[in-house]
Tab-separated table of C-alpha atoms and ligand atoms in Angstrom:
chain	number	residue	atom	x	y	z
I	20	MET	CA	0.160	-0.075	0.118
I	21	THR	CA	1.465	3.664	-0.659
I	22	GLY	CA	0.826	6.020	1.594
I	23	HIS	CA	0.342	5.818	5.379
I	24	VAL	CA	-2.130	6.475	8.107
I	25	ASP	CA	-1.387	7.063	11.439
I	26	GLY	CA	-1.570	5.619	14.961
I	27	ASN	CA	-5.387	5.619	15.295
I	28	VAL	CA	-5.435	2.715	13.455
I	29	LEU	CA	-3.452	0.764	16.226
I	30	ALA	CA	-6.124	0.589	18.505
I	31	GLY	CA	-8.256	-2.459	17.109
I	32	PRO	CA	-5.162	-4.683	16.458
I	33	LEU	CA	-3.777	-3.824	19.798
I	34	SER	CA	-6.831	-4.081	21.332
I	35	GLU	CA	-6.282	-7.929	21.322
I	36	LEU	CA	-2.819	-7.579	23.310
I	37	PHE	CA	-3.558	-5.109	25.999
I	38	ARG	CA	-6.530	-4.239	28.247
I	39	PHE	CA	-6.034	-0.162	27.942
I	40	ASP	CA	-6.408	1.702	24.724
I	41	VAL	CA	-2.784	1.978	23.564
I	42	THR	CA	-3.279	4.955	21.354
I	43	THR	CA	-3.643	7.188	24.296
I	44	ALA	CA	-0.434	5.867	26.038
I	45	SER	CA	2.979	7.712	24.549
I	46	ALA	CA	6.138	6.786	23.992
I	47	ARG	CA	10.095	7.903	23.989
I	48	CYS	CA	11.460	7.056	20.267
I	49	VAL	CA	14.962	5.426	21.097
I	50	SER	CA	16.547	7.117	17.884
I	51	CYS	CA	15.554	10.892	18.596
I	52	GLY	CA	14.445	11.421	22.014
I	53	ASP	CA	10.677	12.332	20.567
I	54	VAL	CA	8.134	12.033	22.860
I	55	ALA	CA	4.277	11.361	21.880
I	56	THR	CA	1.117	9.768	21.823
I	57	LEU	CA	1.216	6.789	19.853
I	58	ALA	CA	-1.924	7.885	17.983
I	59	CYS	CA	0.629	10.712	16.738
I	60	ALA	CA	2.982	7.728	15.370
I	61	MET	CA	2.989	7.087	11.372
I	62	VAL	CA	1.377	4.002	10.190
I	63	TYR	CA	2.230	1.659	7.657
I	64	VAL	CA	-0.326	-1.134	6.669
I	65	GLU	CA	1.393	-3.922	5.243
I	66	PRO	CA	-0.668	-7.062	4.573
I	67	ALA	CA	0.427	-8.685	7.802
I	68	SER	CA	2.092	-6.006	9.499
I	69	LEU	CA	1.841	-2.839	10.721
I	70	ILE	CA	5.090	-0.665	10.662
I	71	VAL	CA	4.533	1.874	13.443
I	72	ARG	CA	7.552	5.241	12.534
I	73	CYS	CA	8.283	8.076	14.752
I	74	ARG	CA	6.688	11.204	13.698
I	75	ASN	CA	9.812	12.970	14.138
I	76	CYS	CA	12.522	10.968	12.843
I	77	ASP	CA	10.594	8.112	10.636
I	78	ASP	CA	12.802	5.309	12.454
I	79	VAL	CA	10.714	2.224	13.754
I	80	LEU	CA	9.101	2.118	17.023
I	81	MET	CA	7.172	-0.645	17.111
I	82	VAL	CA	5.967	-3.600	14.229
I	83	VAL	CA	3.108	-5.459	14.755
I	84	VAL	CA	3.012	-8.987	12.838
I	85	GLN	CA	-0.711	-10.695	12.464
I	86	GLU	CA	-1.207	-13.938	11.657
I	87	PRO	CA	-4.238	-16.112	11.526
I	88	ASP	CA	-3.308	-17.732	14.980
I	89	LEU	CA	-1.131	-15.085	16.697
I	90	VAL	CA	-0.460	-11.421	17.059
I	91	CYS	CA	3.288	-10.416	18.030
I	92	ILE	CA	4.413	-6.776	18.853
I	93	GLU	CA	8.327	-5.934	18.274
I	94	LEU	CA	8.891	-2.816	20.801
I	95	ARG	CA	13.060	-2.114	19.925
I	96	GLY	CA	12.559	1.535	18.647
I	97	MET	CA	10.896	2.614	22.724
I	98	ALA	CA	12.593	3.589	25.234
I	99	TRP	CA	9.273	3.273	27.114
I	100	LEU	CA	5.691	3.001	26.935
I	101	GLN	CA	3.475	5.669	29.537
I	102	VAL	CA	0.506	4.365	30.296
I	103	PRO	CA	-2.548	7.005	31.726
I	104	ARG	CA	-4.673	5.014	34.505
V	17	MET	CA	-19.377	-5.120	30.648
V	18	THR	CA	-19.619	-8.718	29.596
V	19	ASP	CA	-16.244	-10.447	28.011
V	20	THR	CA	-18.154	-10.799	24.698
V	21	ASP	CA	-18.849	-7.181	24.946
V	22	LYS	CA	-15.208	-5.768	25.209
V	23	PRO	CA	-14.105	-3.367	21.880
V	24	SER	CA	-11.825	-6.174	21.298
V	25	VAL	CA	-14.296	-8.772	20.243
V	26	TRP	CA	-15.514	-9.469	17.119
V	27	LYS	CA	-19.221	-8.859	17.106
V	28	VAL	CA	-21.983	-9.453	14.429
V	29	GLY	CA	-23.560	-6.485	12.913
V	30	VAL	CA	-26.950	-6.422	10.757
V	31	VAL	CA	-27.434	-3.853	8.377
V	32	ALA	CA	-30.577	-1.906	9.452
V	33	GLU	CA	-30.537	0.879	6.999
V	34	THR	CA	-28.103	2.317	3.831
V	35	ARG	CA	-28.684	5.491	2.507
V	36	THR	CA	-26.471	6.738	-0.823
V	37	GLU	CA	-24.762	9.995	0.291
V	38	THR	CA	-22.441	10.641	-2.694
V	39	ALA	CA	-21.467	9.307	-6.214
V	40	SER	CA	-19.429	7.161	-4.429
V	41	GLY	CA	-20.163	7.070	-1.051
V	42	ARG	CA	-23.320	5.885	1.433
V	43	SER	CA	-23.948	5.416	5.217
V	44	ILE	CA	-24.740	2.573	6.484
V	45	VAL	CA	-26.385	1.769	10.030
V	46	LEU	CA	-25.993	-1.351	11.713
V	47	ASP	CA	-27.210	-2.912	14.907
V	48	VAL	CA	-24.527	-4.315	16.457
V	49	PRO	CA	-25.899	-6.307	19.731
V	50	GLY	CA	-22.927	-5.522	22.620
V	51	TRP	CA	-21.572	-1.987	21.305
V	52	GLY	CA	-22.991	-0.264	23.967
V	53	GLY	CA	-22.345	2.984	22.827
V	54	ASN	CA	-19.577	5.054	21.582
V	55	ILE	CA	-17.837	8.708	22.022
V	56	ALA	CA	-17.486	10.811	19.435
V	57	GLY	CA	-14.985	10.437	17.387
V	58	GLN	CA	-14.221	6.289	17.800
V	59	HIS	CA	-13.781	4.153	14.961
V	60	ALA	CA	-14.711	0.659	14.051
V	61	ASP	CA	-12.970	-2.420	12.989
V	62	VAL	CA	-14.812	-3.709	9.556
V	63	ARG	CA	-13.627	-7.849	9.004
V	64	LEU	CA	-14.481	-9.540	4.952
V	65	THR	CA	-13.917	-12.946	5.255
V	66	ALA	CA	-13.899	-14.680	1.735
V	67	PRO	CA	-15.046	-18.162	1.418
V	68	ASP	CA	-11.347	-19.554	1.324
V	69	GLY	CA	-10.937	-17.756	4.631
V	70	TYR	CA	-8.779	-14.760	3.562
V	71	THR	CA	-9.571	-11.978	5.705
V	72	ALA	CA	-9.460	-8.270	5.259
V	73	VAL	CA	-9.976	-5.663	8.067
V	74	ARG	CA	-10.175	-2.081	7.575
V	75	SER	CA	-10.974	0.861	9.718
V	76	TYR	CA	-14.223	3.123	9.819
V	77	SER	CA	-14.947	6.432	11.691
V	78	VAL	CA	-18.874	6.051	13.436
V	79	ALA	CA	-21.007	9.027	12.475
V	80	SER	CA	-23.123	7.995	15.578
V	81	ALA	CA	-22.115	8.674	18.709
V	82	GLY	CA	-23.563	8.577	22.659
V	83	SER	CA	-25.366	5.308	24.092
V	84	GLY	CA	-27.108	2.171	22.455
V	85	ASP	CA	-26.493	-0.572	20.179
V	86	ARG	CA	-26.710	1.580	17.118
V	87	VAL	CA	-23.984	2.600	14.583
V	88	GLN	CA	-23.747	4.454	11.714
V	89	LEU	CA	-20.976	4.405	9.223
V	90	ALA	CA	-20.212	6.326	5.894
V	91	VAL	CA	-17.635	4.956	3.618
V	92	ASP	CA	-16.488	6.027	0.524
V	93	ARG	CA	-15.891	3.941	-2.494
V	94	LEU	CA	-12.105	3.472	-3.946
V	95	PRO	CA	-12.723	1.755	-7.226
V	96	THR	CA	-9.366	-0.558	-7.057
V	97	GLY	CA	-9.865	-1.530	-3.503
V	98	GLU	CA	-10.311	-3.940	-1.488
V	99	VAL	CA	-13.228	-3.613	1.053
V	100	SER	CA	-14.833	-0.292	0.207
V	101	PRO	CA	-16.604	-1.139	-3.221
V	102	TYR	CA	-18.347	-4.351	-1.076
V	103	LEU	CA	-19.677	-2.099	1.696
V	104	VAL	CA	-20.821	1.077	-0.484
V	105	ASP	CA	-22.052	-1.286	-3.657
V	106	ASP	CA	-22.977	-4.863	-2.339
V	107	LEU	CA	-24.237	-5.059	1.423
V	108	ILE	CA	-27.818	-4.537	1.437
V	109	VAL	CA	-30.429	-4.261	4.584
V	110	GLY	CA	-30.866	-7.581	7.093
V	111	ASP	CA	-26.805	-8.613	5.661
V	112	GLN	CA	-24.753	-9.483	8.259
V	113	LEU	CA	-20.936	-7.964	8.875
V	114	GLU	CA	-18.293	-8.569	11.332
V	115	ILE	CA	-17.366	-5.544	13.332
V	116	ARG	CA	-15.588	-4.553	16.599
V	117	GLY	CA	-15.280	-1.367	18.939
V	118	PRO	CA	-15.620	1.212	19.867
V	119	LEU	CA	-12.198	2.064	19.310
V	120	GLY	CA	-9.589	4.582	20.092
V	121	GLY	CA	-9.714	7.587	22.839
V	122	TRP	CA	-7.634	9.850	21.364
V	123	PHE	CA	-9.193	11.573	18.372
V	124	VAL	CA	-12.457	11.735	20.378
V	125	TRP	CA	-14.453	15.241	21.632
V	126	ARG	CA	-16.637	14.947	25.031
V	127	PRO	CA	-19.091	17.324	25.922
V	128	GLU	CA	-17.914	16.710	29.615
V	129	ILE	CA	-14.835	15.710	31.342
V	130	ASP	CA	-15.097	14.488	34.966
V	131	GLY	CA	-18.025	16.269	35.147
V	132	ILE	CA	-17.000	19.591	33.847
V	133	GLU	CA	-18.777	20.802	30.459
V	134	GLN	CA	-16.550	21.592	27.834
V	135	THR	CA	-17.121	25.203	26.761
V	136	GLY	CA	-13.838	25.723	24.669
V	137	PRO	CA	-13.671	26.328	20.739
V	138	VAL	CA	-13.208	23.655	18.571
V	139	GLN	CA	-12.431	23.435	14.974
V	140	LEU	CA	-13.344	20.846	12.789
V	141	ILE	CA	-11.676	20.469	9.465
V	142	GLY	CA	-12.571	17.564	7.278
V	143	GLY	CA	-12.076	16.575	3.510
V	144	GLY	CA	-14.242	13.776	1.862
V	145	SER	CA	-15.397	10.758	4.233
V	146	GLY	CA	-13.146	12.398	6.879
V	147	ILE	CA	-16.159	14.376	7.644
V	148	VAL	CA	-17.837	11.318	9.422
V	149	PRO	CA	-16.032	11.271	12.863
V	150	LEU	CA	-16.727	15.246	13.113
V	151	VAL	CA	-20.302	14.772	12.434
V	152	ALA	CA	-20.558	12.410	15.154
V	153	MET	CA	-18.865	15.573	17.365
V	154	ILE	CA	-21.307	17.780	15.779
V	155	ARG	CA	-24.094	15.323	16.937
V	156	SER	CA	-22.510	14.778	20.579
V	157	HIS	CA	-22.218	18.665	20.934
V	158	ALA	CA	-25.980	19.059	19.968
V	159	ALA	CA	-27.071	16.156	22.137
V	160	SER	CA	-25.756	17.664	24.982
V	161	ASP	CA	-26.983	21.266	24.156
V	162	SER	CA	-23.178	22.170	24.434
V	163	THR	CA	-22.332	25.743	24.521
V	164	ALA	CA	-18.698	25.403	23.172
V	165	PRO	CA	-18.310	27.074	20.467
V	166	PHE	CA	-18.109	24.546	17.094
V	167	LYS	CA	-17.138	25.580	13.829
V	168	LEU	CA	-16.669	22.900	10.804
V	169	LEU	CA	-14.359	23.710	7.740
V	170	TYR	CA	-15.644	20.734	4.740
V	171	SER	CA	-13.723	20.490	2.029
V	172	VAL	CA	-15.482	18.496	-0.766
V	173	ARG	CA	-14.425	18.091	-4.807
V	174	THR	CA	-17.829	19.399	-5.811
V	175	PRO	CA	-21.421	20.094	-4.410
V	176	ASP	CA	-22.400	16.455	-5.241
V	177	ASP	CA	-19.485	14.898	-2.956
V	178	ALA	CA	-20.843	15.732	0.648
V	179	PHE	CA	-21.689	13.246	3.351
V	180	PHE	CA	-24.714	14.167	5.440
V	181	ARG	CA	-25.206	17.659	3.126
V	182	SER	CA	-28.720	18.018	4.099
V	183	GLU	CA	-27.856	17.746	7.625
V	184	LEU	CA	-25.045	19.826	7.439
V	185	ALA	CA	-27.174	22.682	5.435
V	186	GLU	CA	-29.137	23.305	8.705
V	187	PRO	CA	-26.381	23.424	11.542
V	188	SER	CA	-27.479	23.169	15.022
V	189	ARG	CA	-27.284	26.174	17.219
V	190	GLY	CA	-23.672	26.954	17.678
V	191	LEU	CA	-22.435	25.393	15.108
V	192	ASP	CA	-21.010	27.243	11.583
V	193	VAL	CA	-20.438	25.386	8.884
V	194	THR	CA	-18.069	26.660	5.916
V	195	TRP	CA	-17.673	24.785	2.733
V	196	ALA	CA	-14.783	24.790	0.331
V	197	TYR	CA	-14.717	23.065	-3.413
V	198	THR	CA	-11.609	21.621	-4.823
V	199	ARG	CA	-12.877	21.043	-8.348
V	200	ARG	CA	-16.444	22.394	-8.874
V	201	ALA	CA	-18.118	24.906	-6.758
V	202	PRO	CA	-21.785	25.713	-7.270
V	203	ASP	CA	-22.814	28.712	-9.285
V	204	GLY	CA	-22.193	32.091	-7.820
V	205	TRP	CA	-19.974	30.857	-5.284
V	206	ALA	CA	-17.440	33.717	-4.238
V	207	ARG	CA	-14.681	31.228	-3.737
V	208	PRO	CA	-12.927	29.699	-6.753
V	209	ALA	CA	-12.847	26.103	-6.470
V	210	GLY	CA	-9.185	24.766	-5.315
V	211	ARG	CA	-7.580	23.197	-2.423
V	212	LEU	CA	-7.447	24.552	0.659
V	213	THR	CA	-4.987	27.173	1.604
V	214	ARG	CA	-3.098	28.545	4.070
V	215	ALA	CA	-5.101	31.790	3.658
V	216	ASP	CA	-8.561	29.736	3.304
V	217	LEU	CA	-7.524	28.481	7.043
V	218	GLU	CA	-6.911	31.796	7.990
V	219	ALA	CA	-9.932	33.305	6.970
V	220	ARG	CA	-12.638	30.788	7.347
V	221	THR	CA	-11.165	29.181	10.887
V	222	PHE	CA	-11.039	29.836	14.565
V	223	PRO	CA	-7.745	32.035	15.104
V	224	ALA	CA	-4.592	30.361	16.948
V	225	ASN	CA	-5.556	33.063	20.037
V	226	LEU	CA	-8.332	31.665	20.708
V	227	SER	CA	-6.861	28.469	21.499
V	228	PRO	CA	-9.113	26.150	19.651
V	229	ALA	CA	-9.018	22.136	19.937
V	230	VAL	CA	-8.660	21.418	16.443
V	231	PHE	CA	-9.851	18.183	14.933
V	232	VAL	CA	-8.716	17.461	11.313
V	233	CYS	CA	-9.786	14.087	9.434
V	234	GLY	CA	-9.668	12.935	5.909
V	235	PRO	CA	-6.953	11.438	3.092
V	236	THR	CA	-3.386	11.900	4.557
V	237	GLY	CA	-2.481	14.270	2.040
V	238	PHE	CA	-4.666	16.766	2.984
V	239	VAL	CA	-4.668	16.165	6.851
V	240	GLU	CA	-1.048	16.833	6.747
V	241	THR	CA	-1.408	19.881	4.609
V	242	VAL	CA	-3.610	21.176	6.759
V	243	ALA	CA	-2.308	20.413	9.759
V	244	ASN	CA	1.262	22.052	8.684
V	245	SER	CA	-0.732	25.211	7.548
V	246	LEU	CA	-2.295	25.440	11.340
V	247	VAL	CA	1.008	25.592	12.924
V	248	GLU	CA	2.407	27.961	10.657
V	249	LEU	CA	-0.133	30.186	11.381
V	250	GLY	CA	0.621	29.815	15.318
V	251	HIS	CA	-1.706	26.705	16.887
V	252	ASP	CA	-0.067	24.853	18.865
V	253	PRO	CA	0.590	21.690	17.731
V	254	ALA	CA	-0.255	19.774	20.720
V	255	ARG	CA	-4.076	21.080	20.170
V	256	ILE	CA	-4.215	19.732	16.538
V	257	LYS	CA	-5.562	16.116	16.266
V	258	THR	CA	-5.205	14.413	13.355
V	259	GLU	CA	-6.625	11.162	11.849
V	260	ARG	CA	-5.269	10.112	8.358
V	261	PHE	CA	-7.646	8.070	6.256
V	262	GLY	CA	-4.714	6.834	3.732
V	263	GLY	CA	-4.168	7.697	0.110
V	264	GLN	CA	-1.318	10.250	-0.763
Y	317	FAD	C1	-8.462	5.298	11.863
Y	317	FAD	C2	-9.443	5.501	10.396
Y	317	FAD	C3	-10.732	5.537	9.875
Y	317	FAD	C4	-11.418	5.690	8.677
Y	317	FAD	N1	-12.474	5.797	8.221
Y	317	FAD	C5	-13.020	6.396	7.210
Y	317	FAD	C6	-14.257	6.467	6.784
Y	317	FAD	O1	-15.121	6.795	7.863
Y	317	FAD	N2	-15.150	6.344	5.781
Y	317	FAD	C7	-13.881	5.946	4.702
Y	317	FAD	O2	-14.573	5.980	3.742
Y	317	FAD	N3	-12.909	5.124	5.019
Y	317	FAD	C8	-12.693	5.058	5.849
Y	317	FAD	N4	-10.996	5.136	6.501
Y	317	FAD	C9	-10.400	4.291	5.509
Y	317	FAD	C10	-10.730	2.930	5.506
Y	317	FAD	O3	-9.908	2.362	6.212
Y	317	FAD	C11	-9.926	2.386	3.907
Y	317	FAD	O4	-8.505	2.408	3.516
Y	317	FAD	C12	-10.855	2.461	2.922
Y	317	FAD	O5	-12.019	2.033	2.581
Y	317	FAD	C13	-9.699	1.898	1.321
Y	317	FAD	O6	-10.174	0.227	1.645
Y	317	FAD	P1	-10.323	-0.484	0.610
Y	317	FAD	O7	-10.138	-1.817	0.907
Y	317	FAD	O8	-11.023	-0.531	-0.475
Y	317	FAD	O9	-8.797	-0.273	-0.247
Y	317	FAD	P2	-7.304	-0.907	-0.489
Y	317	FAD	O10	-7.625	-2.455	-0.687
Y	317	FAD	O11	-7.128	-1.001	1.062
Y	317	FAD	O12	-6.920	0.209	-0.989
Y	317	FAD	C14	-6.813	0.627	-2.242
Y	317	FAD	C15	-5.711	1.827	-2.962
Y	317	FAD	O13	-6.497	3.001	-2.572
Y	317	FAD	C16	-5.350	3.533	-1.366
Y	317	FAD	N5	-6.049	4.354	-0.612
Y	317	FAD	C17	-6.286	4.167	0.545
Y	317	FAD	N6	-7.270	4.977	1.327
Y	317	FAD	C18	-6.790	5.873	0.265
Y	317	FAD	C19	-7.786	7.504	0.481
Y	317	FAD	N7	-8.590	7.687	1.842
Y	317	FAD	N8	-7.895	7.730	-0.822
Y	317	FAD	C20	-7.227	7.551	-1.436
Y	317	FAD	N9	-6.305	6.133	-1.838
Y	317	FAD	C21	-6.405	5.562	-0.701
Y	317	FAD	C22	-4.664	2.630	-1.133
Y	317	FAD	O14	-3.329	3.068	-0.548
Y	317	FAD	C23	-4.421	1.316	-2.095
Y	317	FAD	O15	-3.549	1.727	-3.064
Y	317	FAD	C24	-10.462	5.193	7.703
Y	317	FAD	C25	-9.170	4.719	8.058
Y	317	FAD	C26	-8.348	4.796	9.344
Y	317	FAD	C27	-7.268	4.568	9.516
Y	318	ZN	ZN1	12.166	9.752	16.336
């Protein structure tokens, strides 16, 4: 798919993994230190995965791999994730 | 809430009503047992399953707001798309549709937060089908008799491409609606057809010094151009919420 959407689209896929709405959580980018609400990240939708990139430096924050029988998230690009409660 | 009512769980909706909105789009009302209402601005995921088990999931904003299990979506057809042509052309009343939600707690407007009425100005800016979550906010504003000043700037290709046209032609109290046409304007329209410019935004939206909450939604290119112009006009980026629908 050409183009991208944003972190709002993660709400459904990540609701399978987390109890809270992850799109309102903030994350810190390992590469550039930018802190942003996940809803503000750039998301590239691939057939079996969602590539989440930093809005500031475009490095990968997170990858969500969706297979018929599992969901896997790779979080290498985040220093931390902070959730409002 | 029972386990099967959770937003993350796929539910089966039944199409109660469809309405042609534009040449390429229509709205769809679903009855979704377990939906349980939504905040204005939230979306749903819709899942289609082919006979061979292949599935396609897409997100659609919810045009309705408030309590209950009735959900209204509005979908624009992308001619080469996998999911939208089915939703716009094929789905009929009585059909079932897999849906999960309500989803997303960021691109939302609430009439009240912790019992305190939200009275600050709100600027909505939509392009094409990007009007859908903004219409939910407008309906929530009207239903709650909110005193927050609301402004909508709605950009469409031609007058025939407007979703919810008759509803927006008679704005509720406290709502101001401004139209912009990118390809063809109605006869006698003062502003020539063309994409929204920074000057348009400056002339037709709440100024930055009022610190409005701003919601921008539509095709990705539209959203990014508008949001960048708003920042140039002095709006605090933290006050601008965006939702990108995709495309260029
Ligand atoms: C949070 C969220 C809410 C959304 N809400 C709505 C909504 O209320 N109404 C609605 O109609 N759509 C909405 N969308 C877009 C919707 O999810 C689909 O992307 C759209 O219907 C196209 O799906 P498709 O399967 O028909 O096309 P696909 O097969 O996915 O794509 C076909 C081609 O069109 C391109 N494309 C994708 N989106 C667009 C676009 N917007 N404009 C131009 N080209 C595009 C793609 O890059 C691709 O090349 C929303 C998207 C998100 C992320
Ligand atoms: Zn970064």
